[in-house]
PDB file of C-alpha atoms in Angstrom:
ATOM      1  CA  MET A  17      36.466 -40.709 -32.011  1.00 41.00           C
ATOM      2  CA  GLY A  18      33.950 -38.013 -31.169  1.00 42.00           C
ATOM      3  CA  ARG A  19      32.613 -35.797 -33.866  1.00 46.00           C
ATOM      4  CA  GLN A  20      33.823 -32.703 -31.987  1.00 51.00           C
ATOM      5  CA  GLU A  21      37.401 -33.797 -32.586  1.00 75.00           C
ATOM      6  CA  LEU A  22      37.221 -33.556 -36.389  1.00 84.00           C
ATOM      7  CA  ILE A  23      37.909 -29.802 -36.286  1.00 86.00           C
ATOM      8  CA  ASN A  24      39.975 -28.177 -33.560  1.00 87.00           C
ATOM      9  CA  PRO A  25      39.313 -24.672 -32.144  1.00 86.00           C
ATOM     10  CA  GLU A  26      41.782 -23.198 -34.656  1.00 88.00           C
ATOM     11  CA  GLY A  27      39.671 -24.513 -37.522  1.00 85.00           C
ATOM     12  CA  LEU A  28      42.117 -27.238 -38.556  1.00 91.00           C
ATOM     13  CA  ARG A  29      41.111 -30.780 -39.434  1.00 91.00           C
ATOM     14  CA  LEU A  30      42.832 -33.950 -38.271  1.00 87.00           C
ATOM     15  CA  ASP A  31      45.370 -33.853 -41.120  1.00 90.00           C
ATOM     16  CA  GLY A  32      46.104 -30.138 -40.711  1.00 92.00           C
ATOM     17  CA  ARG A  33      43.949 -28.885 -43.567  1.00 94.00           C
ATOM     18  CA  ARG A  34      41.335 -26.180 -43.380  1.00 94.00           C
ATOM     19  CA  ALA A  35      37.745 -26.838 -44.427  1.00 93.00           C
ATOM     20  CA  HIS A  36      38.216 -25.648 -48.036  1.00 94.00           C
ATOM     21  CA  GLU A  37      41.557 -27.332 -48.787  1.00 96.00           C
ATOM     22  CA  LEU A  38      42.282 -30.423 -50.903  1.00 96.00           C
ATOM     23  CA  ARG A  39      44.627 -33.174 -49.851  1.00 96.00           C
ATOM     24  CA  ARG A  40      48.024 -33.545 -51.506  1.00 96.00           C
ATOM     25  CA  ILE A  41      47.558 -34.700 -55.106  1.00 97.00           C
ATOM     26  CA  SER A  42      50.090 -36.621 -57.168  1.00 97.00           C
ATOM     27  CA  ALA A  43      49.327 -37.999 -60.631  1.00 97.00           C
ATOM     28  CA  LYS A  44      51.276 -39.703 -63.389  1.00 96.00           C
ATOM     29  CA  PRO A  45      49.959 -40.742 -66.826  1.00 96.00           C
ATOM     30  CA  ALA A  46      51.380 -43.496 -69.046  1.00 95.00           C
ATOM     31  CA  VAL A  47      52.424 -45.832 -66.239  1.00 97.00           C
ATOM     32  CA  LEU A  48      51.496 -49.095 -68.033  1.00 96.00           C
ATOM     33  CA  ALA A  49      53.252 -49.843 -71.303  1.00 94.00           C
ATOM     34  CA  GLN A  50      50.847 -52.606 -72.338  1.00 94.00           C
ATOM     35  CA  ALA A  51      47.718 -50.418 -72.091  1.00 97.00           C
ATOM     36  CA  ASP A  52      46.567 -47.912 -74.710  1.00 97.00           C
ATOM     37  CA  GLY A  53      46.308 -45.360 -71.914  1.00 97.00           C
ATOM     38  CA  SER A  54      46.937 -45.427 -68.184  1.00 98.00           C
ATOM     39  CA  ALA A  55      47.305 -43.238 -65.133  1.00 98.00           C
ATOM     40  CA  TYR A  56      48.137 -43.472 -61.456  1.00 98.00           C
ATOM     41  CA  ILE A  57      46.776 -40.944 -58.972  1.00 98.00           C
ATOM     42  CA  GLU A  58      47.245 -40.344 -55.280  1.00 98.00           C
ATOM     43  CA  ILE A  59      44.815 -38.098 -53.409  1.00 97.00           C
ATOM     44  CA  GLY A  60      46.108 -38.086 -49.881  1.00 95.00           C
ATOM     45  CA  ASN A  61      46.590 -41.746 -49.081  1.00 95.00           C
ATOM     46  CA  THR A  62      43.935 -42.915 -51.557  1.00 97.00           C
ATOM     47  CA  LYS A  63      45.686 -44.479 -54.537  1.00 98.00           C
ATOM     48  CA  VAL A  64      44.060 -45.597 -57.808  1.00 98.00           C
ATOM     49  CA  LEU A  65      45.513 -47.172 -60.941  1.00 98.00           C
ATOM     50  CA  ALA A  66      43.573 -46.776 -64.201  1.00 98.00           C
ATOM     51  CA  ALA A  67      44.098 -48.543 -67.527  1.00 98.00           C
ATOM     52  CA  VAL A  68      42.286 -47.949 -70.814  1.00 98.00           C
ATOM     53  CA  TYR A  69      42.169 -50.343 -73.766  1.00 97.00           C
ATOM     54  CA  GLY A  70      40.661 -49.196 -77.031  1.00 92.00           C
ATOM     55  CA  PRO A  71      38.905 -48.028 -78.989  1.00 94.00           C
ATOM     56  CA  ARG A  72      39.055 -51.543 -80.390  1.00 93.00           C
ATOM     57  CA  GLU A  73      36.776 -54.011 -82.122  1.00 91.00           C
ATOM     58  CA  CYS A  74      34.058 -55.421 -79.902  1.00 89.00           C
ATOM     59  CA  ARG A  75      34.990 -58.870 -78.645  1.00 81.00           C
ATOM     60  CA  ILE A  76      31.314 -59.845 -78.733  1.00 75.00           C
ATOM     61  CA  ARG A  77      29.931 -58.686 -82.074  1.00 74.00           C
ATOM     62  CA  SER A  78      26.320 -58.850 -80.896  1.00 69.00           C
ATOM     63  CA  HIS A  79      27.141 -56.151 -78.312  1.00 70.00           C
ATOM     64  CA  ALA A  80      28.509 -53.732 -80.920  1.00 79.00           C
ATOM     65  CA  LEU A  81      26.536 -50.585 -81.737  1.00 84.00           C
ATOM     66  CA  HIS A  82      26.564 -49.408 -85.338  1.00 86.00           C
ATOM     67  CA  ASP A  83      26.556 -45.694 -84.491  1.00 90.00           C
ATOM     68  CA  ARG A  84      28.807 -45.408 -81.424  1.00 92.00           C
ATOM     69  CA  ALA A  85      31.277 -47.134 -79.145  1.00 94.00           C
ATOM     70  CA  VAL A  86      30.400 -49.162 -76.082  1.00 94.00           C
ATOM     71  CA  ILE A  87      32.145 -48.175 -72.852  1.00 96.00           C
ATOM     72  CA  ASN A  88      32.886 -50.871 -70.296  1.00 96.00           C
ATOM     73  CA  VAL A  89      34.137 -50.126 -66.776  1.00 97.00           C
ATOM     74  CA  GLU A  90      35.538 -52.629 -64.287  1.00 96.00           C
ATOM     75  CA  TYR A  91      36.355 -51.592 -60.731  1.00 96.00           C
ATOM     76  CA  THR A  92      38.258 -53.755 -58.281  1.00 95.00           C
ATOM     77  CA  GLN A  93      39.903 -53.293 -54.903  1.00 93.00           C
ATOM     78  CA  ALA A  94      43.275 -54.760 -54.086  1.00 89.00           C
ATOM     79  CA  SER A  95      43.107 -57.079 -51.091  1.00 84.00           C
ATOM     80  CA  PHE A  96      45.640 -54.878 -49.293  1.00 82.00           C
ATOM     81  CA  SER A  97      43.861 -51.583 -50.072  1.00 76.00           C
ATOM     82  CA  ARG A  98      42.063 -51.365 -46.716  1.00 64.00           C
ATOM     83  CA  THR A  99      43.215 -51.689 -43.130  1.00 60.00           C
ATOM     84  CA  ILE A 100      40.621 -54.431 -42.577  1.00 57.00           C
ATOM     85  CA  ARG A 101      41.199 -57.080 -45.219  1.00 53.00           C
ATOM     86  CA  ARG A 102      38.334 -59.051 -46.616  1.00 56.00           C
ATOM     87  CA  LYS A 103      38.066 -61.612 -49.355  1.00 57.00           C
ATOM     88  CA  GLN A 104      37.240 -60.005 -52.674  1.00 55.00           C
ATOM     89  CA  ARG A 105      34.311 -61.483 -54.539  1.00 56.00           C
ATOM     90  CA  LYS A 106      34.273 -61.349 -58.307  1.00 55.00           C
ATOM     91  CA  LEU A 107      30.689 -60.033 -58.337  1.00 60.00           C
ATOM     92  CA  ASP A 108      30.769 -57.492 -55.515  1.00 79.00           C
ATOM     93  CA  ARG A 109      27.540 -55.482 -55.540  1.00 85.00           C
ATOM     94  CA  LYS A 110      29.057 -52.159 -54.465  1.00 87.00           C
ATOM     95  CA  ASN A 111      31.880 -52.495 -56.976  1.00 91.00           C
ATOM     96  CA  MET A 112      29.402 -53.262 -59.744  1.00 92.00           C
ATOM     97  CA  GLU A 113      27.240 -50.260 -58.807  1.00 92.00           C
ATOM     98  CA  LEU A 114      30.262 -47.968 -58.882  1.00 93.00           C
ATOM     99  CA  ALA A 115      31.376 -49.398 -62.232  1.00 95.00           C
ATOM    100  CA  MET A 116      27.899 -48.757 -63.662  1.00 95.00           C
ATOM    101  CA  GLN A 117      27.910 -45.157 -62.399  1.00 94.00           C
ATOM    102  CA  LEU A 118      31.310 -44.534 -63.957  1.00 96.00           C
ATOM    103  CA  ARG A 119      30.237 -46.115 -67.238  1.00 96.00           C
ATOM    104  CA  GLU A 120      27.214 -43.810 -67.455  1.00 95.00           C
ATOM    105  CA  THR A 121      29.341 -40.802 -66.507  1.00 95.00           C
ATOM    106  CA  PHE A 122      31.965 -41.330 -69.195  1.00 97.00           C
ATOM    107  CA  SER A 123      29.436 -42.454 -71.815  1.00 94.00           C
ATOM    108  CA  ALA A 124      27.996 -38.942 -71.592  1.00 92.00           C
ATOM    109  CA  VAL A 125      31.395 -37.274 -72.088  1.00 96.00           C
ATOM    110  CA  VAL A 126      33.363 -39.486 -74.489  1.00 97.00           C
ATOM    111  CA  THR A 127      32.445 -38.747 -78.114  1.00 96.00           C
ATOM    112  CA  THR A 128      31.467 -42.350 -78.698  1.00 95.00           C
ATOM    113  CA  GLU A 129      29.947 -41.520 -82.102  1.00 95.00           C
ATOM    114  CA  GLN A 130      33.486 -41.205 -83.461  1.00 94.00           C
ATOM    115  CA  TYR A 131      34.111 -44.894 -82.780  1.00 95.00           C
ATOM    116  CA  PRO A 132      31.203 -46.930 -84.181  1.00 93.00           C
ATOM    117  CA  ARG A 133      31.177 -50.702 -83.722  1.00 92.00           C
ATOM    118  CA  SER A 134      33.967 -50.536 -81.167  1.00 95.00           C
ATOM    119  CA  GLN A 135      34.479 -50.706 -77.425  1.00 95.00           C
ATOM    120  CA  ILE A 136      36.512 -48.795 -74.860  1.00 97.00           C
ATOM    121  CA  ASP A 137      37.461 -50.668 -71.707  1.00 97.00           C
ATOM    122  CA  ILE A 138      38.351 -48.810 -68.500  1.00 98.00           C
ATOM    123  CA  TYR A 139      39.904 -50.813 -65.660  1.00 98.00           C
ATOM    124  CA  LEU A 140      40.208 -49.181 -62.243  1.00 98.00           C
ATOM    125  CA  THR A 141      42.041 -50.687 -59.285  1.00 97.00           C
ATOM    126  CA  LEU A 142      41.925 -49.225 -55.801  1.00 97.00           C
ATOM    127  CA  MET A 143      45.435 -49.716 -54.452  1.00 96.00           C
ATOM    128  CA  GLN A 144      44.936 -47.961 -51.117  1.00 96.00           C
ATOM    129  CA  SER A 145      41.832 -46.525 -49.475  1.00 93.00           C
ATOM    130  CA  ASP A 146      41.709 -43.375 -47.367  1.00 94.00           C
ATOM    131  CA  GLY A 147      38.367 -41.857 -48.365  1.00 92.00           C
ATOM    132  CA  GLY A 148      37.183 -40.295 -51.615  1.00 94.00           C
ATOM    133  CA  GLU A 149      37.492 -43.456 -53.687  1.00 95.00           C
ATOM    134  CA  VAL A 150      34.814 -42.417 -56.207  1.00 95.00           C
ATOM    135  CA  MET A 151      36.401 -39.042 -56.954  1.00 97.00           C
ATOM    136  CA  ALA A 152      39.844 -40.642 -57.242  1.00 97.00           C
ATOM    137  CA  CYS A 153      38.541 -43.207 -59.743  1.00 98.00           C
ATOM    138  CA  ILE A 154      36.888 -40.543 -61.899  1.00 98.00           C
ATOM    139  CA  ASN A 155      39.993 -38.356 -61.975  1.00 98.00           C
ATOM    140  CA  ALA A 156      42.263 -41.326 -62.698  1.00 98.00           C
ATOM    141  CA  ALA A 157      39.994 -42.542 -65.515  1.00 98.00           C
ATOM    142  CA  THR A 158      39.996 -39.058 -67.055  1.00 98.00           C
ATOM    143  CA  LEU A 159      43.794 -38.983 -67.165  1.00 98.00           C
ATOM    144  CA  ALA A 160      43.943 -42.514 -68.600  1.00 98.00           C
ATOM    145  CA  LEU A 161      41.434 -41.683 -71.361  1.00 98.00           C
ATOM    146  CA  ILE A 162      43.392 -38.552 -72.293  1.00 97.00           C
ATOM    147  CA  ASN A 163      46.585 -40.610 -72.321  1.00 96.00           C
ATOM    148  CA  ALA A 164      44.899 -43.116 -74.651  1.00 97.00           C
ATOM    149  CA  GLY A 165      43.938 -40.310 -77.040  1.00 95.00           C
ATOM    150  CA  VAL A 166      40.216 -40.961 -76.651  1.00 97.00           C
ATOM    151  CA  ALA A 167      38.165 -37.968 -77.789  1.00 96.00           C
ATOM    152  CA  MET A 168      36.159 -36.342 -74.993  1.00 97.00           C
ATOM    153  CA  ARG A 169      34.038 -33.217 -74.839  1.00 96.00           C
ATOM    154  CA  ASP A 170      35.879 -32.035 -71.749  1.00 96.00           C
ATOM    155  CA  TYR A 171      37.751 -33.191 -68.688  1.00 97.00           C
ATOM    156  CA  VAL A 172      35.647 -35.011 -66.110  1.00 97.00           C
ATOM    157  CA  VAL A 173      36.801 -33.885 -62.665  1.00 98.00           C
ATOM    158  CA  ALA A 174      35.359 -34.914 -59.330  1.00 98.00           C
ATOM    159  CA  CYS A 175      35.549 -33.879 -55.702  1.00 97.00           C
ATOM    160  CA  SER A 176      33.769 -34.762 -52.474  1.00 96.00           C
ATOM    161  CA  VAL A 177      32.362 -32.671 -49.629  1.00 96.00           C
ATOM    162  CA  GLY A 178      31.293 -33.795 -46.170  1.00 93.00           C
ATOM    163  CA  ILE A 179      29.008 -31.838 -43.833  1.00 91.00           C
ATOM    164  CA  TYR A 180      30.255 -31.722 -40.253  1.00 89.00           C
ATOM    165  CA  ASP A 181      28.102 -29.792 -37.763  1.00 86.00           C
ATOM    166  CA  GLY A 182      26.832 -27.633 -40.614  1.00 86.00           C
ATOM    167  CA  THR A 183      30.352 -26.930 -41.939  1.00 90.00           C
ATOM    168  CA  PRO A 184      31.223 -28.221 -45.443  1.00 94.00           C
ATOM    169  CA  LEU A 185      34.581 -30.039 -45.540  1.00 95.00           C
ATOM    170  CA  LEU A 186      36.273 -30.368 -48.925  1.00 96.00           C
ATOM    171  CA  ASP A 187      37.799 -33.699 -50.002  1.00 96.00           C
ATOM    172  CA  VAL A 188      36.961 -35.778 -46.932  1.00 94.00           C
ATOM    173  CA  ASN A 189      39.305 -38.565 -45.888  1.00 93.00           C
ATOM    174  CA  HIS A 190      38.579 -41.907 -44.237  1.00 91.00           C
ATOM    175  CA  PHE A 191      38.369 -40.478 -40.715  1.00 88.00           C
ATOM    176  CA  GLU A 192      35.936 -37.776 -41.833  1.00 89.00           C
ATOM    177  CA  GLU A 193      33.615 -40.161 -43.638  1.00 85.00           C
ATOM    178  CA  GLY A 194      31.001 -41.862 -41.525  1.00 78.00           C
ATOM    179  CA  PRO A 195      27.292 -42.576 -41.027  1.00 75.00           C
ATOM    180  CA  SER A 196      26.802 -39.286 -39.151  1.00 79.00           C
ATOM    181  CA  ILE A 197      28.562 -37.132 -41.776  1.00 87.00           C
ATOM    182  CA  PRO A 198      26.687 -36.761 -45.088  1.00 90.00           C
ATOM    183  CA  THR A 199      29.115 -36.922 -48.013  1.00 92.00           C
ATOM    184  CA  LEU A 200      28.422 -35.489 -51.468  1.00 93.00           C
ATOM    185  CA  THR A 201      30.542 -36.490 -54.473  1.00 95.00           C
ATOM    186  CA  LEU A 202      30.267 -34.259 -57.535  1.00 96.00           C
ATOM    187  CA  ALA A 203      31.699 -34.727 -61.040  1.00 97.00           C
ATOM    188  CA  THR A 204      31.592 -31.767 -63.411  1.00 97.00           C
ATOM    189  CA  LEU A 205      32.767 -30.553 -66.810  1.00 97.00           C
ATOM    190  CA  PRO A 206      35.040 -27.533 -66.169  1.00 95.00           C
ATOM    191  CA  ARG A 207      34.222 -25.559 -69.321  1.00 94.00           C
ATOM    192  CA  THR A 208      30.458 -25.487 -68.841  1.00 93.00           C
ATOM    193  CA  GLY A 209      30.125 -26.408 -65.180  1.00 92.00           C
ATOM    194  CA  ASP A 210      27.659 -29.149 -66.106  1.00 95.00           C
ATOM    195  CA  VAL A 211      27.179 -31.829 -63.450  1.00 95.00           C
ATOM    196  CA  VAL A 212      27.582 -35.347 -64.859  1.00 96.00           C
ATOM    197  CA  LEU A 213      27.471 -37.231 -61.565  1.00 95.00           C
ATOM    198  CA  MET A 214      26.127 -36.398 -58.119  1.00 94.00           C
ATOM    199  CA  GLN A 215      26.229 -39.020 -55.398  1.00 91.00           C
ATOM    200  CA  CYS A 216      25.183 -38.415 -51.810  1.00 88.00           C
ATOM    201  CA  GLU A 217      25.936 -40.771 -48.945  1.00 77.00           C
ATOM    202  CA  GLN A 218      23.475 -40.502 -46.044  1.00 77.00           C
ATOM    203  CA  ARG A 219      20.750 -37.895 -45.830  1.00 79.00           C
ATOM    204  CA  LEU A 220      21.597 -34.278 -46.557  1.00 80.00           C
ATOM    205  CA  HIS A 221      19.206 -31.475 -45.645  1.00 79.00           C
ATOM    206  CA  MET A 222      18.198 -29.242 -48.546  1.00 82.00           C
ATOM    207  CA  ASP A 223      19.313 -26.153 -46.635  1.00 84.00           C
ATOM    208  CA  ARG A 224      22.886 -27.465 -46.685  1.00 85.00           C
ATOM    209  CA  LEU A 225      22.881 -28.841 -50.240  1.00 89.00           C
ATOM    210  CA  GLN A 226      23.622 -25.513 -51.924  1.00 91.00           C
ATOM    211  CA  ALA A 227      26.670 -24.814 -49.748  1.00 92.00           C
ATOM    212  CA  ALA A 228      27.939 -28.372 -50.259  1.00 93.00           C
ATOM    213  CA  MET A 229      27.555 -28.159 -54.040  1.00 94.00           C
ATOM    214  CA  ALA A 230      29.238 -24.754 -54.178  1.00 95.00           C
ATOM    215  CA  LEU A 231      32.287 -26.044 -52.290  1.00 96.00           C
ATOM    216  CA  ALA A 232      32.343 -29.251 -54.363  1.00 96.00           C
ATOM    217  CA  GLN A 233      32.348 -27.212 -57.583  1.00 96.00           C
ATOM    218  CA  GLU A 234      35.195 -25.123 -56.206  1.00 97.00           C
ATOM    219  CA  GLY A 235      37.054 -28.342 -55.430  1.00 97.00           C
ATOM    220  CA  CYS A 236      36.400 -29.603 -58.965  1.00 97.00           C
ATOM    221  CA  ALA A 237      37.903 -26.390 -60.343  1.00 97.00           C
ATOM    222  CA  GLN A 238      41.016 -26.916 -58.226  1.00 96.00           C
ATOM    223  CA  MET A 239      41.192 -30.550 -59.327  1.00 97.00           C
ATOM    224  CA  HIS A 240      40.913 -29.527 -62.985  1.00 97.00           C
ATOM    225  CA  THR A 241      43.868 -27.164 -62.539  1.00 97.00           C
ATOM    226  CA  LYS A 242      45.944 -30.003 -61.047  1.00 97.00           C
ATOM    227  CA  LEU A 243      45.047 -32.519 -63.762  1.00 97.00           C
ATOM    228  CA  ASP A 244      45.561 -29.991 -66.557  1.00 97.00           C
ATOM    229  CA  GLU A 245      49.050 -29.254 -65.228  1.00 97.00           C
ATOM    230  CA  VAL A 246      49.845 -32.980 -65.310  1.00 97.00           C
ATOM    231  CA  VAL A 247      48.584 -33.353 -68.883  1.00 96.00           C
ATOM    232  CA  ARG A 248      50.419 -30.276 -70.143  1.00 96.00           C
ATOM    233  CA  LYS A 249      53.652 -31.367 -68.477  1.00 94.00           C
ATOM    234  CA  GLU A 250      53.377 -34.809 -70.077  1.00 92.00           C
ATOM    235  CA  LEU A 251      52.701 -33.295 -73.519  1.00 91.00           C
ATOM    236  CA  THR A 252      55.635 -30.915 -73.148  1.00 93.00           C
ATOM    237  CA  GLU A 253      57.994 -33.770 -72.240  1.00 91.00           C
ATOM    238  CA  LEU A 254      56.669 -35.811 -75.177  1.00 88.00           C
ATOM    239  CA  ALA A 255      57.176 -32.903 -77.593  1.00 90.00           C
ATOM    240  CA  ILE A 256      60.754 -32.479 -76.366  1.00 92.00           C
ATOM    241  CA  LYS A 257      61.480 -36.184 -76.900  1.00 88.00           C
ATOM    242  CA  VAL A 258      59.996 -36.117 -80.407  1.00 88.00           C
ATOM    243  CA  GLY A 259      62.031 -33.011 -81.248  1.00 87.00           C
ATOM    244  CA  GLU A 260      65.231 -34.637 -80.008  1.00 85.00           C
ATOM    245  CA  ARG A 261      64.549 -37.763 -82.092  1.00 86.00           C
ATOM    246  CA  GLU A 262      63.866 -35.716 -85.223  1.00 84.00           C
ATOM    247  CA  ALA A 263      67.024 -33.655 -84.658  1.00 83.00           C
ATOM    248  CA  SER A 264      69.056 -36.823 -84.149  1.00 81.00           C
ATOM    249  CA  ALA A 265      67.626 -38.410 -87.292  1.00 81.00           C
ATOM    250  CA  ALA A 266      68.311 -35.247 -89.295  1.00 80.00           C
ATOM    251  CA  SER A 267      71.914 -35.063 -88.096  1.00 77.00           C
ATOM    252  CA  MET A 268      72.469 -38.714 -89.004  1.00 73.00           C
ATOM    253  CA  GLY A 269      71.030 -38.115 -92.461  1.00 68.00           C
ATOM    254  CA  THR A 270      73.289 -35.109 -92.992  1.00 65.00           C
ATOM    255  CA  SER A 271      76.396 -37.025 -91.961  1.00 60.00           C
ATOM    256  CA  LEU A 272      75.567 -39.783 -94.432  1.00 55.00           C
TER     257      LEU A 272
END
């Protein structure tokens, strides 16, 4: 596919979006009953499942820190997540690098000092890949941590931007990612705008960095709005269920 085909003369991308538009986003917290917190997110056709266990006592006492919690992140890809299947190795270098980046990102945001001598485990599974895997993992992990009740300083929201012929494209998909299209992934804290992760694939000229970061921050703001709506909806539904249970218990007590 030629690069000139990524945007048509009307300014539309292959999937019908304009340069500044996100893909369709669907998210659901509390999808795993056995986990302390969990979330499932779809960004376009990229699908990620996140599970959080903890805070809990460190399984290896020598790894415990007396003044804060230890955050562990494990990232895996389902064998059916990509169109070209390959055997998954337990110690995949790219997966380990991504897990380390995510661990450092959330260690800076989770108030680990509230959980001394404990650990928080985050498990991320890529169920389907269609570009933007890093941003999907960060957003899914944020929802799972909130669902687990883990204290954080703020949401951590992420978005990616690709540069095509000098034009920044928000939330690039698999067809828009490539060796000739530099891709910037940004993770920010919405309240302050602080950048907690910035990852750039391929070389990106400094003259285009500012425009890419500006669009990525705009995408992060849109992503924060989406995730906040999901969290508020879940809390509202939970409050309604609790209220119904209390009303039912009160009516039973009155009848007795």
